[in-house]
mmCIF file of C-alpha atoms in Angstrom:
data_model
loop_
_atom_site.group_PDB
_atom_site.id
_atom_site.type_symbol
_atom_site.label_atom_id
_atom_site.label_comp_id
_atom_site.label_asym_id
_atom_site.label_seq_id
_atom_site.Cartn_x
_atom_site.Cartn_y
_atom_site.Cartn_z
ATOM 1 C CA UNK A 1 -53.874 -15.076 32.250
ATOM 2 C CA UNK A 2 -51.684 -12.480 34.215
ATOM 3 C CA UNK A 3 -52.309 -9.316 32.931
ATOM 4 C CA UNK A 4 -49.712 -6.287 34.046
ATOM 5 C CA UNK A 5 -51.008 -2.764 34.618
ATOM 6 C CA UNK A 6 -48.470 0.495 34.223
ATOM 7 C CA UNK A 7 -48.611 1.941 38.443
ATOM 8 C CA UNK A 8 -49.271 5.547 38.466
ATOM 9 C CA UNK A 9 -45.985 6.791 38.880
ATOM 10 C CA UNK A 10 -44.417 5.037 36.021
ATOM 11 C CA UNK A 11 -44.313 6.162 32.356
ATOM 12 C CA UNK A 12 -42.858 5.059 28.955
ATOM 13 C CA UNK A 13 -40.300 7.077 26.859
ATOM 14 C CA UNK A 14 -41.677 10.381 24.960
ATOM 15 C CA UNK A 15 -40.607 10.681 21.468
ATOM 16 C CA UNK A 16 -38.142 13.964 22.293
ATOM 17 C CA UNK A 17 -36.178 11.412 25.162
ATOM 18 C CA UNK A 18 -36.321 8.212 22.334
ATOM 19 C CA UNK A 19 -34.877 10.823 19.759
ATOM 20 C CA UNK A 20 -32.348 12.330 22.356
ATOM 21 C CA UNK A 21 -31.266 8.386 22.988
ATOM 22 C CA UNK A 22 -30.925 7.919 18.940
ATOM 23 C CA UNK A 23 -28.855 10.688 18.468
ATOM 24 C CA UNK A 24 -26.170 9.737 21.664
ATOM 25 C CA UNK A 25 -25.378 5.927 19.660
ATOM 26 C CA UNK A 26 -25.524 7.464 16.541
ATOM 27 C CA UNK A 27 -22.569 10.133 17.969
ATOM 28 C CA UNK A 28 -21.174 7.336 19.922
ATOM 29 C CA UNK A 29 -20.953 5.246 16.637
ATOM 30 C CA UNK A 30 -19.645 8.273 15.063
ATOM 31 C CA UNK A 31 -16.915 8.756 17.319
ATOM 32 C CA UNK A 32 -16.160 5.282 16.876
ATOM 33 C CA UNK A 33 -15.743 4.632 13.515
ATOM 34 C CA UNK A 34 -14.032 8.254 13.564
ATOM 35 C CA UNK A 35 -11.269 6.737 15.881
ATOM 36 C CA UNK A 36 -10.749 3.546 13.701
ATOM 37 C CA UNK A 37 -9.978 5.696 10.620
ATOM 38 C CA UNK A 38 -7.885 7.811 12.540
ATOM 39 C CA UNK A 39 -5.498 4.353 13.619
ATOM 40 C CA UNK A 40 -5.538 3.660 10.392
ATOM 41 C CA UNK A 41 -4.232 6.921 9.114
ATOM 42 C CA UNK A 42 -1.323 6.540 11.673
ATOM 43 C CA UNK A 43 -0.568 2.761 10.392
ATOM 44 C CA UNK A 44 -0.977 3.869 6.512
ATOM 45 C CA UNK A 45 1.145 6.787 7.468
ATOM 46 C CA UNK A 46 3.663 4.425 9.061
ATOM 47 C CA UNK A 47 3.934 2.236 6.376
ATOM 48 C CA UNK A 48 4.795 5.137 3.881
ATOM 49 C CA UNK A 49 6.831 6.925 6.049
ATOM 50 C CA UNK A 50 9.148 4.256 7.853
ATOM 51 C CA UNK A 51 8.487 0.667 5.927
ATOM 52 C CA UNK A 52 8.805 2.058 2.037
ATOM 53 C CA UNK A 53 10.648 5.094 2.300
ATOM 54 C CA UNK A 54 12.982 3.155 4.626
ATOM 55 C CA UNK A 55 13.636 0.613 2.016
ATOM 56 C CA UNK A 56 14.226 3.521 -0.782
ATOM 57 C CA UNK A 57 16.508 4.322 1.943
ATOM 58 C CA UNK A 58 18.756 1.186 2.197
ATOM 59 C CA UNK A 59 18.338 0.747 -1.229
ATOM 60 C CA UNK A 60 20.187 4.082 -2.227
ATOM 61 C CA UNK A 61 22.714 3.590 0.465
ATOM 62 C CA UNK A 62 23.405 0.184 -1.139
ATOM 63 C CA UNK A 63 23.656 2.075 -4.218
ATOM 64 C CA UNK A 64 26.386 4.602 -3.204
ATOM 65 C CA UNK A 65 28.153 2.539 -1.376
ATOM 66 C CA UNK A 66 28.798 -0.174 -4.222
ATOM 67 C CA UNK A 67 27.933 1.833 -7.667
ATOM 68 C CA UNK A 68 25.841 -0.818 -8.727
ATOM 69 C CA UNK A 69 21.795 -2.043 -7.503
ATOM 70 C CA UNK A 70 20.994 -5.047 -5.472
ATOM 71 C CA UNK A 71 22.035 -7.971 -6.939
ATOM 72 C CA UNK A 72 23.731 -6.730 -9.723
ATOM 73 C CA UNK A 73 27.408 -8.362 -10.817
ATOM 74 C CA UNK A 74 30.023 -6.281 -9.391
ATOM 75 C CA UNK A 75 32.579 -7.494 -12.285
ATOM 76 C CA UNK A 76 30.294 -7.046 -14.855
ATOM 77 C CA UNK A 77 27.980 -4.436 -13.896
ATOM 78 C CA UNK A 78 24.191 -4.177 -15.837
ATOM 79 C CA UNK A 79 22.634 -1.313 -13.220
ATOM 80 C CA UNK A 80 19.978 -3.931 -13.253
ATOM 81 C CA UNK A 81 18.198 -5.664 -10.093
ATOM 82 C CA UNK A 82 19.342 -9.033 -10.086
ATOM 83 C CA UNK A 83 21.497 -8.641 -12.978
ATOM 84 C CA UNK A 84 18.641 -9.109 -15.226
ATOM 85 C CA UNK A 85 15.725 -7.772 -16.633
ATOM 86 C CA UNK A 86 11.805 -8.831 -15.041
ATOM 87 C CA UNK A 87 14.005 -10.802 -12.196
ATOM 88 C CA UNK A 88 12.555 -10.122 -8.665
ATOM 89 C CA UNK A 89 14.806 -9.739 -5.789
ATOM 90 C CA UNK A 90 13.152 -10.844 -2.715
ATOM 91 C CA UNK A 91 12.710 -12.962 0.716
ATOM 92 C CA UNK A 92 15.839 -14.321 2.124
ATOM 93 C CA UNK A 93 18.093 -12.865 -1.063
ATOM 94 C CA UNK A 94 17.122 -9.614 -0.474
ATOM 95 C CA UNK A 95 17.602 -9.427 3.018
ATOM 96 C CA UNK A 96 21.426 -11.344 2.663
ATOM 97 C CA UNK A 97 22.039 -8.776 -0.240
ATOM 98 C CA UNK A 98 21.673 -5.837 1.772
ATOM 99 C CA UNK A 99 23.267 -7.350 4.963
ATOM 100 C CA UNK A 100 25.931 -8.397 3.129
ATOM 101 C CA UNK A 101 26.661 -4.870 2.317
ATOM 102 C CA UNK A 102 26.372 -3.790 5.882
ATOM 103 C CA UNK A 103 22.933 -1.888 4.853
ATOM 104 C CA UNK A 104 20.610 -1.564 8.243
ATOM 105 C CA UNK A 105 17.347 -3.011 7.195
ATOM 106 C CA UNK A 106 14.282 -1.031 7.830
ATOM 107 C CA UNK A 107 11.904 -2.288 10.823
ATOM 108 C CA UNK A 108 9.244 -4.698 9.126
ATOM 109 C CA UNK A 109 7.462 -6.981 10.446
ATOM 110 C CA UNK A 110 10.055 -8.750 12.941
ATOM 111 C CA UNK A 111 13.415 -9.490 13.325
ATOM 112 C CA UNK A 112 14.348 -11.830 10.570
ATOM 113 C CA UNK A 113 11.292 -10.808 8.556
ATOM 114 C CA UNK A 114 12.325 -6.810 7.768
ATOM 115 C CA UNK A 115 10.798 -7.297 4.567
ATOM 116 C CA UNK A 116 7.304 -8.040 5.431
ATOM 117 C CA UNK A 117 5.126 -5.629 7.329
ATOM 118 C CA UNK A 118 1.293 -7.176 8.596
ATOM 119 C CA UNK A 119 -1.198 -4.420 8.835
ATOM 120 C CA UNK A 120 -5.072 -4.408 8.876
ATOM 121 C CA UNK A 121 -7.930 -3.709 6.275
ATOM 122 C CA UNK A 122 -10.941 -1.138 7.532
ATOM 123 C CA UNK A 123 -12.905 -4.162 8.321
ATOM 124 C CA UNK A 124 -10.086 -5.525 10.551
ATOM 125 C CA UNK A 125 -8.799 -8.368 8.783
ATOM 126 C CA UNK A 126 -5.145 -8.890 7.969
ATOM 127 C CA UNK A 127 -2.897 -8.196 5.655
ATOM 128 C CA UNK A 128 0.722 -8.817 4.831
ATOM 129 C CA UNK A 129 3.059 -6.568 2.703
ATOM 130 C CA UNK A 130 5.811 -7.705 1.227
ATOM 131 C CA UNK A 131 8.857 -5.757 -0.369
ATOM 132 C CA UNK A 132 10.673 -6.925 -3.773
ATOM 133 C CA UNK A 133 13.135 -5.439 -6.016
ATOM 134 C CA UNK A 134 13.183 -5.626 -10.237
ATOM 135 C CA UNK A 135 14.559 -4.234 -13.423
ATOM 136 C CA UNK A 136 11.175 -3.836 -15.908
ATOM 137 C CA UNK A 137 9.740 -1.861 -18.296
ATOM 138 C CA UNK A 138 8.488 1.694 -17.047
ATOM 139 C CA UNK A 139 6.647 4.300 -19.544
ATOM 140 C CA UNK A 140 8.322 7.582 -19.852
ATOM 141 C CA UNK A 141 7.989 10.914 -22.000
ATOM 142 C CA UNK A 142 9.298 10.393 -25.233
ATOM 143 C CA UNK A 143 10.751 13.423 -27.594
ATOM 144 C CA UNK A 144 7.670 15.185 -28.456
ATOM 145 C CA UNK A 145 4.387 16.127 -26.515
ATOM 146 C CA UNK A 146 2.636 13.208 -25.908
ATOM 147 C CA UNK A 147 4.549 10.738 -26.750
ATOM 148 C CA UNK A 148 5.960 7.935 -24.342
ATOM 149 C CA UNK A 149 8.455 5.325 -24.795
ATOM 150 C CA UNK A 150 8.901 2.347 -22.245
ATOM 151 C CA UNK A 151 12.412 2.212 -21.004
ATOM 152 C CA UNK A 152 13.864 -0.056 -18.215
ATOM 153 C CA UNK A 153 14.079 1.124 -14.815
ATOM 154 C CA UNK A 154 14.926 -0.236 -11.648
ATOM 155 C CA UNK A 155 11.406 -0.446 -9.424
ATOM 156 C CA UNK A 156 10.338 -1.597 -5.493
ATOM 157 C CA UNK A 157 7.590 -3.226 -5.423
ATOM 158 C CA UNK A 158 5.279 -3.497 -3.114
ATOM 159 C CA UNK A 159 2.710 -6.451 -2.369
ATOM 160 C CA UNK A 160 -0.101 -7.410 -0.579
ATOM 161 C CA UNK A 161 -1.554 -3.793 -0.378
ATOM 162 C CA UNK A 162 -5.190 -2.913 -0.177
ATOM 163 C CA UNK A 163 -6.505 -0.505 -2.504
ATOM 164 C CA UNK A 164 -7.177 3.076 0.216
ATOM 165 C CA UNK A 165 -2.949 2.096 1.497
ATOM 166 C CA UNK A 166 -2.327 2.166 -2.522
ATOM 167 C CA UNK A 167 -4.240 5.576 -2.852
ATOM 168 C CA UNK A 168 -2.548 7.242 0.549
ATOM 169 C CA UNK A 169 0.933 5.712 0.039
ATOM 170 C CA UNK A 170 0.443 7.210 -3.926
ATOM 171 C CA UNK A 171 -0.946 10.841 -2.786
ATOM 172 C CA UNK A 172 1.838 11.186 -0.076
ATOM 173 C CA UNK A 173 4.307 10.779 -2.375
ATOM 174 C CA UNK A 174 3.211 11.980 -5.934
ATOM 175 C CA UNK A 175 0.633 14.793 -4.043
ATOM 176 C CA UNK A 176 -2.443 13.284 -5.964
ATOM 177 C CA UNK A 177 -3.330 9.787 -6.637
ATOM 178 C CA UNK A 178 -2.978 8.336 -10.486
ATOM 179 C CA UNK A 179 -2.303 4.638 -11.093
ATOM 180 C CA UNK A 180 -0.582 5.698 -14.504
ATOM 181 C CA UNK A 181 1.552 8.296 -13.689
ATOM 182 C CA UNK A 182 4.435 9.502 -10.792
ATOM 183 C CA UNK A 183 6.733 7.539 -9.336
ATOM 184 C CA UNK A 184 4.492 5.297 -7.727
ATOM 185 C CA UNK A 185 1.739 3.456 -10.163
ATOM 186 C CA UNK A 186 -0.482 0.101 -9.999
ATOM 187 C CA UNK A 187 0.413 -2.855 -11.364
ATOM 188 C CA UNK A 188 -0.001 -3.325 -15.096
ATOM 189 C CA UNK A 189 -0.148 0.386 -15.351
ATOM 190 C CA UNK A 190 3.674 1.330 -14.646
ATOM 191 C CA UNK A 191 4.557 0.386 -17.940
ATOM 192 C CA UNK A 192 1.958 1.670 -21.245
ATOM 193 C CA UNK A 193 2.784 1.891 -24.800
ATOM 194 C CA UNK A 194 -0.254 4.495 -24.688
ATOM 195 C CA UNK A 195 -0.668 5.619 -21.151
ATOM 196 C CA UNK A 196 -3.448 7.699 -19.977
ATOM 197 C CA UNK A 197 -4.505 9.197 -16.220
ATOM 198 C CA UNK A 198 -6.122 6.189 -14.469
ATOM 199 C CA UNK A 199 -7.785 5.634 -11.273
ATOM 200 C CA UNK A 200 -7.113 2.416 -8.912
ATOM 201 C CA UNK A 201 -8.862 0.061 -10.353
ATOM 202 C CA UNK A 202 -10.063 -1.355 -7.266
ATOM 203 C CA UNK A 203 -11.569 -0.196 -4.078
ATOM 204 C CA UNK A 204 -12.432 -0.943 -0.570
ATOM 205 C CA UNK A 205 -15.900 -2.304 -1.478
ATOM 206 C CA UNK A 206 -14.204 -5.308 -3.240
ATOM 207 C CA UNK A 207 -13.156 -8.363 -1.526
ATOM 208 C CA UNK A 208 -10.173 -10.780 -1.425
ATOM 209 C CA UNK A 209 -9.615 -12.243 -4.828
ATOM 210 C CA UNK A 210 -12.475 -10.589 -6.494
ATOM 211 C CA UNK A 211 -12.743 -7.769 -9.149
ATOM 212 C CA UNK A 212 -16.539 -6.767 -8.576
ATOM 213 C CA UNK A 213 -17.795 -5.117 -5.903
ATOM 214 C CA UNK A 214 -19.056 -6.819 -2.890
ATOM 215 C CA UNK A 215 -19.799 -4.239 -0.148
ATOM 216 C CA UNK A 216 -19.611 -7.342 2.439
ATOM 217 C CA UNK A 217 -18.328 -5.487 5.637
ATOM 218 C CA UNK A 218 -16.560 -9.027 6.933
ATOM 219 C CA UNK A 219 -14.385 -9.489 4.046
ATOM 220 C CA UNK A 220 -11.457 -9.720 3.190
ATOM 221 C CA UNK A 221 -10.189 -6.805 1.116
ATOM 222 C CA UNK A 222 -8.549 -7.236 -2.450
ATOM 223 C CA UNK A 223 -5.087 -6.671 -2.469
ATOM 224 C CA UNK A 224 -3.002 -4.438 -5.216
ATOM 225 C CA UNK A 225 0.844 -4.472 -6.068
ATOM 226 C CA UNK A 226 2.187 -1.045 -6.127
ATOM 227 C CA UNK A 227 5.523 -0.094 -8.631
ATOM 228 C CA UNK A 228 7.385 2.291 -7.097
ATOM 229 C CA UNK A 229 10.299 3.782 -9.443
ATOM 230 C CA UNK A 230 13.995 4.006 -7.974
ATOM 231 C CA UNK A 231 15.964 7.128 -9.167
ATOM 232 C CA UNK A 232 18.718 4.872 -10.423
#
């Protein structure tokens, strides 16, 4: 058996210099995981600022320029989406819509694909947002304190988006996030008989497809579908 022997002028770590190492990674992690929200920030920030508000955009310039919404028939005007009530304008139709009418489409994803933007979740898989237009039900004050009737109002909606891009792209624009109330609201919240302040009812700790908590940092976050209310 070999046995090895520590030569006088060598010597292991103290606990001050394995401490001192410790606290470098744990900074360097730090710094890290600092710099990753940061990028994300920027890309949540770009989504809000040049991918939805663009659309609002082209979708009020539409507006003004024919006196009618998307899809709507220009002989027998609704001033609904689609001429219709709960029909989605999307994909290929809404592009040709808006081309049609000589709108500039917002930058999406590519050429061709303006109404899709791919982005990625804090764990660094990806996502893909999609852009749609409709004519549904949206909850509103009523006459009295309190009281809220549903009337129907022309909405974007957005798809495909995690739940911290639902909070930012809801606090940017309403200043604080609710999924019930302001002009941007979750899913199945946007239009209540008996609404009431809610939070997203999902988070970053739940994964793709799922509606408990998981906490798995590989997955694949759960994706949300934002309302977003058009002024006409």
């Amino acid at each position: 058996m070999q046995t090895c022997f520590m030569s006088q002028g060598q010597r292991g770590f103290t606990l001050m210099e394995m401490a001192l190492v410790l606290v470098v990674i744990g900074l360097i992690l730090g710094a890290v995981s600092l710099g990753r929200g940061v990028q994300r920030n920027a890309v949540y920030q770009n989504i809000t600022s040049d991918f939805v508000q663009g659309w609002v955009i082209a979708y009020d310039s539409y507006y003004t320029g024919n006196n009618h919404p998307p899809g709507d028939d220009p002989s027998n005007p609704s001033a609904k989406v689609n001429n219709a009530k709960d029909s989605e304008l999307c994909g290929t139709d809404l592009k040709d819509t808006f081309l049609a009418a000589g709108i500039q489409l917002p930058q999406g994803r590519a050429e061709g694909a303006e109404n899709l933007f791919v982005y990625q979740d804090v764990n660094g898989n990806p996502h893909q947002l999609e852009v749609c237009f409709v004519n549904a039900d949206w909850h509103e004050p009523g006459n009295s304190s309190g009281d809220y009737v549903l009337r129907e109002r022309n909405q974007l909606i957005l798809k495909g988006v995690v739940p911290s891009l639902a909070r930012y792209v809801d606090s940017s624009i309403d200043t604080r996030a609710d999924a019930g109330f302001g002009r941007v609201r979750e899913s199945g919240f946007h239009a209540q008989a008996a609404p009431t302040s809610s939070i997203w009812s999902l988070d970053d700790r739940v994964a793709f497809g799922q509606a408990a908590v998981t906490a798995l940092d590989e997955s694949q976050l759960a994706e949300m579908q934002l309302h977003f209310r058009m002024v006409r």
